[in-house]
PDB file of C-alpha atoms in Angstrom:
ATOM      1  CA  MET S 233     -33.836 105.175 -43.292  1.00  0.00           C
ATOM      2  CA  SER S 234     -34.194 105.532 -47.185  1.00  0.00           C
ATOM      3  CA  GLU S 235     -34.112 109.288 -46.969  1.00  0.00           C
ATOM      4  CA  LEU S 236     -31.111 108.962 -44.362  1.00  0.00           C
ATOM      5  CA  ARG S 237     -29.325 106.963 -46.931  1.00  0.00           C
ATOM      6  CA  VAL S 238     -29.943 109.568 -49.666  1.00  0.00           C
ATOM      7  CA  PHE S 239     -28.957 112.406 -47.480  1.00  0.00           C
ATOM      8  CA  LEU S 240     -25.550 110.699 -46.634  1.00  0.00           C
ATOM      9  CA  ALA S 241     -25.014 110.324 -50.280  1.00  0.00           C
ATOM     10  CA  VAL S 242     -25.692 113.849 -51.112  1.00  0.00           C
ATOM     11  CA  PHE S 243     -23.815 115.136 -48.253  1.00  0.00           C
ATOM     12  CA  GLN S 244     -20.566 112.983 -49.214  1.00  0.00           C
ATOM     13  CA  LEU S 245     -20.852 113.459 -53.051  1.00  0.00           C
ATOM     14  CA  ARG S 246     -22.264 117.243 -52.839  1.00  0.00           C
ATOM     15  CA  SER S 247     -24.192 116.290 -55.792  1.00  0.00           C
ATOM     16  CA  PHE S 248     -27.825 115.262 -56.496  1.00  0.00           C
ATOM     17  CA  HIS S 249     -26.682 113.576 -59.791  1.00  0.00           C
ATOM     18  CA  LYS S 250     -23.594 111.712 -58.251  1.00  0.00           C
ATOM     19  CA  ALA S 251     -25.863 110.602 -55.319  1.00  0.00           C
ATOM     20  CA  ALA S 252     -28.553 109.347 -57.454  1.00  0.00           C
ATOM     21  CA  ALA S 253     -26.128 106.873 -59.224  1.00  0.00           C
ATOM     22  CA  ALA S 254     -24.615 105.837 -55.751  1.00  0.00           C
ATOM     23  CA  VAL S 255     -27.803 104.902 -54.366  1.00  0.00           C
ATOM     24  CA  HIS S 256     -29.174 103.681 -57.709  1.00  0.00           C
ATOM     25  CA  LEU S 257     -32.201 106.099 -57.866  1.00  0.00           C
ATOM     26  CA  THR S 258     -33.129 108.651 -60.296  1.00  0.00           C
ATOM     27  CA  GLN S 259     -32.199 112.257 -59.625  1.00  0.00           C
ATOM     28  CA  PRO S 260     -35.832 113.404 -59.238  1.00  0.00           C
ATOM     29  CA  ALA S 261     -36.236 110.692 -56.811  1.00  0.00           C
ATOM     30  CA  VAL S 262     -33.279 111.834 -54.797  1.00  0.00           C
ATOM     31  CA  THR S 263     -34.512 115.599 -55.021  1.00  0.00           C
ATOM     32  CA  LYS S 264     -37.954 114.401 -53.846  1.00  0.00           C
ATOM     33  CA  SER S 265     -36.244 112.398 -50.983  1.00  0.00           C
ATOM     34  CA  ILE S 266     -34.286 115.381 -49.637  1.00  0.00           C
ATOM     35  CA  ALA S 267     -37.253 117.583 -49.837  1.00  0.00           C
ATOM     36  CA  GLY S 268     -39.297 115.097 -47.863  1.00  0.00           C
ATOM     37  CA  LEU S 269     -36.607 114.983 -45.115  1.00  0.00           C
ATOM     38  CA  GLU S 270     -36.260 118.785 -45.090  1.00  0.00           C
ATOM     39  CA  GLN S 271     -40.098 119.202 -44.594  1.00  0.00           C
ATOM     40  CA  MET S 272     -39.979 116.506 -41.777  1.00  0.00           C
ATOM     41  CA  LEU S 273     -36.976 118.376 -40.043  1.00  0.00           C
ATOM     42  CA  GLY S 274     -38.438 121.728 -40.593  1.00  0.00           C
ATOM     43  CA  VAL S 275     -35.197 122.877 -41.849  1.00  0.00           C
ATOM     44  CA  LYS S 276     -33.212 123.329 -45.085  1.00  0.00           C
ATOM     45  CA  LEU S 277     -30.225 120.777 -45.566  1.00  0.00           C
ATOM     46  CA  PHE S 278     -28.541 121.801 -48.644  1.00  0.00           C
ATOM     47  CA  GLU S 279     -27.948 125.206 -50.520  1.00  0.00           C
ATOM     48  CA  ARG S 280     -28.392 124.406 -54.201  1.00  0.00           C
ATOM     49  CA  LEU S 281     -25.260 125.912 -56.282  1.00  0.00           C
ATOM     50  CA  ALA S 282     -24.446 125.835 -59.954  1.00  0.00           C
ATOM     51  CA  SER S 283     -21.684 123.390 -59.289  1.00  0.00           C
ATOM     52  CA  GLY S 284     -23.679 121.196 -57.095  1.00  0.00           C
ATOM     53  CA  VAL S 285     -24.993 121.453 -53.406  1.00  0.00           C
ATOM     54  CA  GLU S 286     -23.315 122.512 -50.179  1.00  0.00           C
ATOM     55  CA  PRO S 287     -24.670 121.690 -46.749  1.00  0.00           C
ATOM     56  CA  THR S 288     -26.321 124.284 -44.729  1.00  0.00           C
ATOM     57  CA  ALA S 289     -25.540 124.825 -41.008  1.00  0.00           C
ATOM     58  CA  TYR S 290     -28.378 122.336 -40.321  1.00  0.00           C
ATOM     59  CA  GLY S 291     -26.922 119.907 -42.696  1.00  0.00           C
ATOM     60  CA  LEU S 292     -23.569 120.030 -41.080  1.00  0.00           C
ATOM     61  CA  SER S 293     -25.159 119.517 -37.827  1.00  0.00           C
ATOM     62  CA  PHE S 294     -27.488 116.617 -38.860  1.00  0.00           C
ATOM     63  CA  ALA S 295     -24.774 114.831 -40.618  1.00  0.00           C
ATOM     64  CA  PRO S 296     -22.954 113.292 -37.677  1.00  0.00           C
ATOM     65  CA  ARG S 297     -26.058 111.934 -36.293  1.00  0.00           C
ATOM     66  CA  ALA S 298     -27.079 110.385 -39.562  1.00  0.00           C
ATOM     67  CA  PHE S 299     -23.771 108.803 -39.743  1.00  0.00           C
ATOM     68  CA  ALA S 300     -24.012 107.540 -36.343  1.00  0.00           C
ATOM     69  CA  VAL S 301     -27.307 105.854 -37.111  1.00  0.00           C
ATOM     70  CA  PHE S 302     -25.886 103.866 -40.141  1.00  0.00           C
ATOM     71  CA  GLU S 303     -22.855 102.989 -38.122  1.00  0.00           C
ATOM     72  CA  GLU S 304     -24.896 101.441 -35.300  1.00  0.00           C
ATOM     73  CA  LEU S 305     -27.045  99.570 -37.940  1.00  0.00           C
ATOM     74  CA  ARG S 306     -23.642  98.279 -39.394  1.00  0.00           C
ATOM     75  CA  HIS S 307     -22.594  97.062 -36.024  1.00  0.00           C
ATOM     76  CA  ALA S 308     -25.949  95.502 -35.273  1.00  0.00           C
ATOM     77  CA  ALA S 309     -25.703  93.454 -38.522  1.00  0.00           C
ATOM     78  CA  GLN S 310     -22.336  92.305 -37.631  1.00  0.00           C
ATOM     79  CA  ASP S 311     -23.468  91.283 -34.155  1.00  0.00           C
ATOM     80  CA  LEU S 312     -26.473  89.202 -35.634  1.00  0.00           C
ATOM     81  CA  ALA S 313     -24.195  87.758 -38.178  1.00  0.00           C
ATOM     82  CA  SER S 314     -21.882  86.480 -35.314  1.00  0.00           C
ATOM     83  CA  LEU S 315     -24.648  85.282 -33.350  1.00  0.00           C
ATOM     84  CA  SER S 316     -26.181  83.307 -36.390  1.00  0.00           C
ATOM     85  CA  SER S 317     -22.640  81.824 -37.061  1.00  0.00           C
ATOM     86  CA  GLY S 318     -22.183  80.813 -33.291  1.00  0.00           C
ATOM     87  CA  ALA S 319     -18.980  82.900 -33.216  1.00  0.00           C
ATOM     88  CA  ALA S 320     -20.462  85.078 -30.194  1.00  0.00           C
ATOM     89  CA  GLY S 321     -23.144  84.610 -27.590  1.00  0.00           C
ATOM     90  CA  SER S 322     -23.896  82.583 -24.847  1.00  0.00           C
ATOM     91  CA  LEU S 323     -25.256  79.024 -24.382  1.00  0.00           C
ATOM     92  CA  ARG S 324     -26.750  77.552 -20.958  1.00  0.00           C
ATOM     93  CA  ILE S 325     -27.138  73.670 -21.108  1.00  0.00           C
ATOM     94  CA  GLY S 326     -28.282  71.116 -18.322  1.00  0.00           C
ATOM     95  CA  THR S 327     -27.004  67.692 -17.729  1.00  0.00           C
ATOM     96  CA  VAL S 328     -27.509  64.862 -15.242  1.00  0.00           C
ATOM     97  CA  PRO S 329     -24.093  63.551 -13.896  1.00  0.00           C
ATOM     98  CA  MET S 330     -23.977  59.956 -15.417  1.00  0.00           C
ATOM     99  CA  PRO S 331     -24.055  60.728 -19.184  1.00  0.00           C
ATOM    100  CA  ALA S 332     -22.309  64.108 -19.159  1.00  0.00           C
ATOM    101  CA  ILE S 333     -19.257  63.853 -17.145  1.00  0.00           C
ATOM    102  CA  PRO S 334     -17.365  61.739 -19.561  1.00  0.00           C
ATOM    103  CA  PHE S 335     -17.957  63.398 -23.050  1.00  0.00           C
ATOM    104  CA  LEU S 336     -19.454  66.907 -22.443  1.00  0.00           C
ATOM    105  CA  PRO S 337     -16.071  68.394 -21.389  1.00  0.00           C
ATOM    106  CA  VAL S 338     -14.429  67.409 -24.755  1.00  0.00           C
ATOM    107  CA  ALA S 339     -17.572  68.789 -26.601  1.00  0.00           C
ATOM    108  CA  ILE S 340     -17.430  71.818 -24.970  1.00  0.00           C
ATOM    109  CA  LYS S 341     -13.675  72.229 -25.350  1.00  0.00           C
ATOM    110  CA  ARG S 342     -14.078  71.740 -29.152  1.00  0.00           C
ATOM    111  CA  LEU S 343     -16.842  74.323 -29.242  1.00  0.00           C
ATOM    112  CA  CYS S 344     -14.847  76.915 -27.434  1.00  0.00           C
ATOM    113  CA  ALA S 345     -11.752  76.114 -29.725  1.00  0.00           C
ATOM    114  CA  ALA S 346     -13.799  76.680 -32.811  1.00  0.00           C
ATOM    115  CA  GLN S 347     -15.768  79.775 -31.080  1.00  0.00           C
ATOM    116  CA  PRO S 348     -13.468  81.471 -28.759  1.00  0.00           C
ATOM    117  CA  HIS S 349     -15.851  84.253 -27.989  1.00  0.00           C
ATOM    118  CA  SER S 350     -18.652  82.243 -27.011  1.00  0.00           C
ATOM    119  CA  ALA S 351     -19.530  81.639 -23.116  1.00  0.00           C
ATOM    120  CA  VAL S 352     -21.034  78.236 -22.049  1.00  0.00           C
ATOM    121  CA  THR S 353     -22.625  77.670 -18.619  1.00  0.00           C
ATOM    122  CA  VAL S 354     -23.371  74.216 -17.466  1.00  0.00           C
ATOM    123  CA  VAL S 355     -26.079  73.412 -14.994  1.00  0.00           C
ATOM    124  CA  GLU S 356     -26.181  70.000 -13.119  1.00  0.00           C
ATOM    125  CA  GLY S 357     -29.382  68.429 -11.890  1.00  0.00           C
ATOM    126  CA  ARG S 358     -31.754  65.588 -11.804  1.00  0.00           C
ATOM    127  CA  GLU S 359     -34.008  65.076 -14.944  1.00  0.00           C
ATOM    128  CA  ALA S 360     -37.223  66.606 -13.396  1.00  0.00           C
ATOM    129  CA  GLU S 361     -35.292  69.849 -12.268  1.00  0.00           C
ATOM    130  CA  LEU S 362     -33.831  70.118 -15.774  1.00  0.00           C
ATOM    131  CA  LEU S 363     -37.172  69.879 -17.610  1.00  0.00           C
ATOM    132  CA  GLU S 364     -38.458  72.375 -15.391  1.00  0.00           C
ATOM    133  CA  ARG S 365     -35.483  74.550 -16.252  1.00  0.00           C
ATOM    134  CA  LEU S 366     -36.097  74.027 -19.954  1.00  0.00           C
ATOM    135  CA  ARG S 367     -39.527  75.102 -19.908  1.00  0.00           C
ATOM    136  CA  ARG S 368     -38.585  78.383 -17.887  1.00  0.00           C
ATOM    137  CA  GLY S 369     -36.003  79.237 -20.326  1.00  0.00           C
ATOM    138  CA  ASP S 370     -33.204  78.956 -17.736  1.00  0.00           C
ATOM    139  CA  ILE S 371     -31.444  76.466 -20.035  1.00  0.00           C
ATOM    140  CA  GLU S 372     -31.632  75.745 -23.698  1.00  0.00           C
ATOM    141  CA  LEU S 373     -30.377  72.220 -24.080  1.00  0.00           C
ATOM    142  CA  ALA S 374     -30.433  69.331 -21.596  1.00  0.00           C
ATOM    143  CA  LEU S 375     -28.560  66.020 -21.857  1.00  0.00           C
ATOM    144  CA  LEU S 376     -30.836  63.303 -20.246  1.00  0.00           C
ATOM    145  CA  ARG S 377     -31.332  59.582 -19.656  1.00  0.00           C
ATOM    146  CA  LEU S 378     -35.099  58.986 -21.117  1.00  0.00           C
ATOM    147  CA  SER S 379     -35.515  56.167 -18.616  1.00  0.00           C
ATOM    148  CA  LEU S 380     -36.804  58.279 -15.834  1.00  0.00           C
ATOM    149  CA  PHE S 381     -39.445  60.359 -17.466  1.00  0.00           C
ATOM    150  CA  GLU S 382     -41.903  60.296 -20.476  1.00  0.00           C
ATOM    151  CA  LEU S 383     -41.135  62.584 -23.255  1.00  0.00           C
ATOM    152  CA  ASP S 384     -44.309  65.274 -23.367  1.00  0.00           C
ATOM    153  CA  VAL S 385     -45.314  66.741 -26.629  1.00  0.00           C
ATOM    154  CA  ASP S 386     -43.713  70.089 -25.860  1.00  0.00           C
ATOM    155  CA  LEU S 387     -40.151  68.454 -25.943  1.00  0.00           C
ATOM    156  CA  GLN S 388     -37.793  67.176 -28.687  1.00  0.00           C
ATOM    157  CA  ALA S 389     -35.252  64.823 -28.351  1.00  0.00           C
ATOM    158  CA  GLN S 390     -32.458  63.518 -30.180  1.00  0.00           C
ATOM    159  CA  THR S 391     -30.651  60.150 -29.085  1.00  0.00           C
ATOM    160  CA  LEU S 392     -27.118  60.257 -28.781  1.00  0.00           C
ATOM    161  CA  PHE S 393     -26.357  56.635 -27.643  1.00  0.00           C
ATOM    162  CA  GLU S 394     -27.774  53.737 -25.758  1.00  0.00           C
ATOM    163  CA  GLU S 395     -26.854  52.776 -22.247  1.00  0.00           C
ATOM    164  CA  CYS S 396     -25.484  49.621 -21.094  1.00  0.00           C
ATOM    165  CA  LEU S 397     -24.887  48.329 -17.499  1.00  0.00           C
ATOM    166  CA  MET S 398     -21.272  46.952 -17.320  1.00  0.00           C
ATOM    167  CA  VAL S 399     -19.433  44.905 -14.532  1.00  0.00           C
ATOM    168  CA  LEU S 400     -15.997  46.507 -14.233  1.00  0.00           C
ATOM    169  CA  ALA S 401     -12.683  44.921 -12.859  1.00  0.00           C
ATOM    170  CA  GLY S 402      -9.212  46.195 -12.518  1.00  0.00           C
ATOM    171  CA  ASN S 403      -6.829  45.363 -15.432  1.00  0.00           C
ATOM    172  CA  ASP S 404      -5.052  42.874 -13.561  1.00  0.00           C
ATOM    173  CA  HIS S 405      -7.986  41.008 -12.075  1.00  0.00           C
ATOM    174  CA  PRO S 406      -8.003  37.268 -12.924  1.00  0.00           C
ATOM    175  CA  LEU S 407     -11.558  37.344 -14.394  1.00  0.00           C
ATOM    176  CA  THR S 408     -10.531  39.975 -17.159  1.00  0.00           C
ATOM    177  CA  LYS S 409      -8.871  37.075 -18.854  1.00  0.00           C
ATOM    178  CA  ARG S 410     -12.019  34.919 -19.095  1.00  0.00           C
ATOM    179  CA  LYS S 411     -14.136  34.768 -21.963  1.00  0.00           C
ATOM    180  CA  GLN S 412     -17.039  33.107 -20.287  1.00  0.00           C
ATOM    181  CA  LEU S 413     -18.351  34.018 -16.871  1.00  0.00           C
ATOM    182  CA  THR S 414     -21.626  33.077 -15.047  1.00  0.00           C
ATOM    183  CA  TRP S 415     -23.476  35.451 -12.526  1.00  0.00           C
ATOM    184  CA  PRO S 416     -22.933  32.974  -9.758  1.00  0.00           C
ATOM    185  CA  GLU S 417     -19.279  33.048 -10.028  1.00  0.00           C
ATOM    186  CA  LEU S 418     -19.373  36.772  -9.941  1.00  0.00           C
ATOM    187  CA  LEU S 419     -21.532  36.824  -6.838  1.00  0.00           C
ATOM    188  CA  GLU S 420     -18.661  35.089  -4.794  1.00  0.00           C
ATOM    189  CA  GLN S 421     -16.281  38.010  -5.797  1.00  0.00           C
ATOM    190  CA  ARG S 422     -15.630  41.109  -3.419  1.00  0.00           C
ATOM    191  CA  TRP S 423     -17.724  44.064  -4.453  1.00  0.00           C
ATOM    192  CA  VAL S 424     -17.661  47.856  -3.990  1.00  0.00           C
ATOM    193  CA  LEU S 425     -21.214  49.189  -4.432  1.00  0.00           C
ATOM    194  CA  PRO S 426     -23.005  52.493  -3.901  1.00  0.00           C
ATOM    195  CA  PRO S 427     -25.248  52.779  -0.820  1.00  0.00           C
ATOM    196  CA  PRO S 428     -29.014  51.555  -0.872  1.00  0.00           C
ATOM    197  CA  ASP S 429     -30.197  54.887  -0.825  1.00  0.00           C
ATOM    198  CA  CYS S 430     -28.350  55.982  -4.028  1.00  0.00           C
ATOM    199  CA  VAL S 431     -30.315  56.317  -7.351  1.00  0.00           C
ATOM    200  CA  PHE S 432     -27.765  54.236  -9.241  1.00  0.00           C
ATOM    201  CA  TYR S 433     -27.948  51.369  -6.710  1.00  0.00           C
ATOM    202  CA  GLU S 434     -31.947  51.361  -7.289  1.00  0.00           C
ATOM    203  CA  PHE S 435     -31.194  51.188 -10.981  1.00  0.00           C
ATOM    204  CA  VAL S 436     -28.743  48.471 -10.681  1.00  0.00           C
ATOM    205  CA  LEU S 437     -31.194  46.555  -8.547  1.00  0.00           C
ATOM    206  CA  ARG S 438     -34.170  47.074 -10.934  1.00  0.00           C
ATOM    207  CA  SER S 439     -32.060  46.057 -14.092  1.00  0.00           C
ATOM    208  CA  LEU S 440     -30.945  42.756 -12.239  1.00  0.00           C
ATOM    209  CA  ALA S 441     -34.497  42.038 -11.032  1.00  0.00           C
ATOM    210  CA  GLU S 442     -35.928  42.248 -14.521  1.00  0.00           C
ATOM    211  CA  LEU S 443     -33.018  39.740 -15.552  1.00  0.00           C
ATOM    212  CA  GLY S 444     -33.837  37.380 -12.574  1.00  0.00           C
ATOM    213  CA  LEU S 445     -30.439  38.003 -11.064  1.00  0.00           C
ATOM    214  CA  ALA S 446     -29.485  38.445  -7.479  1.00  0.00           C
ATOM    215  CA  MET S 447     -27.797  41.803  -6.291  1.00  0.00           C
ATOM    216  CA  PRO S 448     -24.354  41.186  -5.082  1.00  0.00           C
ATOM    217  CA  ARG S 449     -23.478  41.805  -1.252  1.00  0.00           C
ATOM    218  CA  ALA S 450     -21.173  44.874  -0.918  1.00  0.00           C
ATOM    219  CA  ALA S 451     -17.852  44.159   0.668  1.00  0.00           C
ATOM    220  CA  VAL S 452     -17.447  48.050   0.746  1.00  0.00           C
ATOM    221  CA  GLU S 453     -20.285  50.633   0.300  1.00  0.00           C
ATOM    222  CA  ALA S 454     -18.951  53.912  -1.193  1.00  0.00           C
ATOM    223  CA  TYR S 455     -21.211  56.799  -2.616  1.00  0.00           C
ATOM    224  CA  SER S 456     -18.177  58.499  -4.246  1.00  0.00           C
ATOM    225  CA  VAL S 457     -17.580  57.478  -7.876  1.00  0.00           C
ATOM    226  CA  PRO S 458     -13.818  58.027  -7.407  1.00  0.00           C
ATOM    227  CA  VAL S 459     -13.589  55.801  -4.501  1.00  0.00           C
ATOM    228  CA  GLN S 460     -15.299  53.149  -6.162  1.00  0.00           C
ATOM    229  CA  VAL S 461     -13.016  53.329  -9.214  1.00  0.00           C
ATOM    230  CA  GLY S 462     -10.049  53.207  -7.095  1.00  0.00           C
ATOM    231  CA  LEU S 463     -11.255  50.082  -5.100  1.00  0.00           C
ATOM    232  CA  THR S 464     -12.038  48.550  -8.525  1.00  0.00           C
ATOM    233  CA  GLN S 465      -8.610  49.361  -9.945  1.00  0.00           C
ATOM    234  CA  HIS S 466      -6.405  48.692  -7.044  1.00  0.00           C
ATOM    235  CA  GLY S 467      -8.549  46.993  -4.364  1.00  0.00           C
ATOM    236  CA  GLY S 468      -9.213  43.806  -6.562  1.00  0.00           C
ATOM    237  CA  MET S 469     -13.021  44.253  -6.242  1.00  0.00           C
ATOM    238  CA  LEU S 470     -15.714  44.217  -8.600  1.00  0.00           C
ATOM    239  CA  SER S 471     -18.239  47.099  -9.420  1.00  0.00           C
ATOM    240  CA  PHE S 472     -21.004  48.276 -11.875  1.00  0.00           C
ATOM    241  CA  GLY S 473     -20.586  50.982 -14.295  1.00  0.00           C
ATOM    242  CA  MET S 474     -22.524  52.664 -17.241  1.00  0.00           C
ATOM    243  CA  ARG S 475     -21.537  52.540 -20.591  1.00  0.00           C
ATOM    244  CA  SER S 476     -21.347  56.396 -20.840  1.00  0.00           C
ATOM    245  CA  ARG S 477     -18.927  56.717 -18.008  1.00  0.00           C
ATOM    246  CA  PHE S 478     -16.660  53.945 -19.055  1.00  0.00           C
ATOM    247  CA  GLU S 479     -16.687  54.470 -22.845  1.00  0.00           C
ATOM    248  CA  PHE S 480     -16.469  58.183 -22.871  1.00  0.00           C
ATOM    249  CA  GLY S 481     -14.409  58.761 -20.148  1.00  0.00           C
ATOM    250  CA  ASP S 482     -10.737  57.635 -18.861  1.00  0.00           C
ATOM    251  CA  GLN S 483     -12.104  54.646 -16.778  1.00  0.00           C
ATOM    252  CA  ARG S 484     -11.690  52.319 -20.145  1.00  0.00           C
ATOM    253  CA  HIS S 485      -7.968  53.051 -19.725  1.00  0.00           C
ATOM    254  CA  ARG S 486      -7.941  51.924 -15.941  1.00  0.00           C
ATOM    255  CA  LEU S 487     -10.598  49.392 -15.711  1.00  0.00           C
ATOM    256  CA  ALA S 488     -11.681  46.351 -17.781  1.00  0.00           C
ATOM    257  CA  ARG S 489     -15.275  45.320 -18.686  1.00  0.00           C
ATOM    258  CA  LEU S 490     -16.041  41.595 -17.731  1.00  0.00           C
ATOM    259  CA  SER S 491     -17.580  39.540 -20.360  1.00  0.00           C
ATOM    260  CA  ILE S 492     -20.967  39.206 -18.774  1.00  0.00           C
ATOM    261  CA  GLU S 493     -24.259  40.317 -20.387  1.00  0.00           C
ATOM    262  CA  LEU S 494     -26.231  42.775 -18.413  1.00  0.00           C
ATOM    263  CA  PRO S 495     -28.773  44.634 -20.922  1.00  0.00           C
ATOM    264  CA  CYS S 496     -30.072  47.321 -19.098  1.00  0.00           C
ATOM    265  CA  ALA S 497     -33.954  48.589 -19.066  1.00  0.00           C
ATOM    266  CA  ALA S 498     -32.811  52.245 -19.652  1.00  0.00           C
ATOM    267  CA  LYS S 499     -33.864  54.034 -22.786  1.00  0.00           C
ATOM    268  CA  PRO S 500     -31.312  56.084 -24.605  1.00  0.00           C
ATOM    269  CA  VAL S 501     -29.422  58.944 -23.513  1.00  0.00           C
ATOM    270  CA  ALA S 502     -30.606  61.969 -25.560  1.00  0.00           C
ATOM    271  CA  ALA S 503     -30.262  65.727 -26.116  1.00  0.00           C
ATOM    272  CA  VAL S 504     -33.882  67.412 -25.194  1.00  0.00           C
ATOM    273  CA  TRP S 505     -34.973  70.896 -26.047  1.00  0.00           C
ATOM    274  CA  LEU S 506     -38.268  72.622 -26.368  1.00  0.00           C
ATOM    275  CA  ARG S 507     -39.923  71.901 -29.738  1.00  0.00           C
ATOM    276  CA  ALA S 508     -41.292  75.577 -29.996  1.00  0.00           C
ATOM    277  CA  ARG S 509     -37.856  76.864 -29.393  1.00  0.00           C
ATOM    278  CA  GLU S 510     -35.517  76.951 -32.293  1.00  0.00           C
ATOM    279  CA  ALA S 511     -31.919  75.887 -31.101  1.00  0.00           C
ATOM    280  CA  SER S 512     -29.382  78.446 -31.192  1.00  0.00           C
ATOM    281  CA  PRO S 513     -26.280  78.372 -33.445  1.00  0.00           C
ATOM    282  CA  LEU S 514     -24.152  77.572 -30.391  1.00  0.00           C
ATOM    283  CA  ALA S 515     -26.521  74.684 -29.060  1.00  0.00           C
ATOM    284  CA  GLN S 516     -26.498  73.005 -32.633  1.00  0.00           C
ATOM    285  CA  GLN S 517     -22.768  73.167 -32.800  1.00  0.00           C
ATOM    286  CA  LEU S 518     -22.517  71.791 -29.167  1.00  0.00           C
ATOM    287  CA  LEU S 519     -24.935  69.043 -30.108  1.00  0.00           C
ATOM    288  CA  GLU S 520     -22.767  68.325 -33.371  1.00  0.00           C
ATOM    289  CA  HIS S 521     -19.569  67.894 -31.167  1.00  0.00           C
ATOM    290  CA  VAL S 522     -21.370  65.629 -28.807  1.00  0.00           C
ATOM    291  CA  GLN S 523     -22.670  63.410 -31.702  1.00  0.00           C
ATOM    292  CA  ALA S 524     -19.150  63.449 -33.300  1.00  0.00           C
ATOM    293  CA  GLN S 525     -17.606  62.038 -30.129  1.00  0.00           C
ATOM    294  CA  CYS S 526     -20.368  59.596 -29.655  1.00  0.00           C
ATOM    295  CA  ALA S 527     -19.720  58.266 -33.081  1.00  0.00           C
ATOM    296  CA  GLU S 528     -15.973  58.272 -32.512  1.00  0.00           C
ATOM    297  CA  GLN S 529     -16.346  56.131 -29.415  1.00  0.00           C
ATOM    298  CA  GLN S 530     -19.196  53.636 -30.743  1.00  0.00           C
ATOM    299  CA  VAL S 531     -18.541  50.110 -29.680  1.00  0.00           C
ATOM    300  CA  VAL S 532     -20.265  47.071 -30.803  1.00  0.00           C
ATOM    301  CA  TYR S 533     -20.777  44.900 -27.861  1.00  0.00           C
ATOM    302  CA  PRO S 534     -20.781  41.039 -27.952  1.00  0.00           C
TER     303      PRO S 534
END
């Protein structure tokens, strides 16, 4: 590459002396470099004249290839610079539904606004599947609840927020005005709950059992979250929800959190990646947008 650089300088300036100044070498070094290139190619590239040098037919033929090599290198350097800044490239992330649905779209929107030429792919799955994808290299980053698995030594995690189990009601429900509520009172209300074979039902059941509280009886069972929200908002029923869905989504404008303490047994929601694999600039920027949104929505619970 050094010899090609010297060749192009001589070709453009038609002088060993001027080329030496342009590439910051001595004139003997330029002469030696051209001689080495000519010996390697087996042809004479320049004719020495009293006024300088002129390219031979071989030199004229070789010059476009040499220019092309340096142009490709220039584009390669630009591509690498774009990748290192996150201005270009692709990112594949994985998420479980509960923590991701409310705030991940906003974080992706901010990332795409800042880096419009980037491409983001979101893969949804359960924790075990996403960890397997991480290790296979199918995804680079995963947003997970740390309650359902132990963090192995090959994984690294960054906490985003602590989960919190809530009791939700419509904004016009009579209990939203009450500052103090008891669990027996709430058990008398009509509830919409997920079916017993649902993972979230099992989570609520386990959390209530650890607090010594009974599970409410469902007036309506609905697997669909929009149906649960609709019956809570318009049907006068109570429901359970997680902080991630309530605080970071639009439910906080449609539903109210009742003043009953239900500390949940879950560990934090976190971003997880492979310890041995450095996060790309796009992954780092997305994580910063997620963290910023979590900080904006930070709520101190009573």
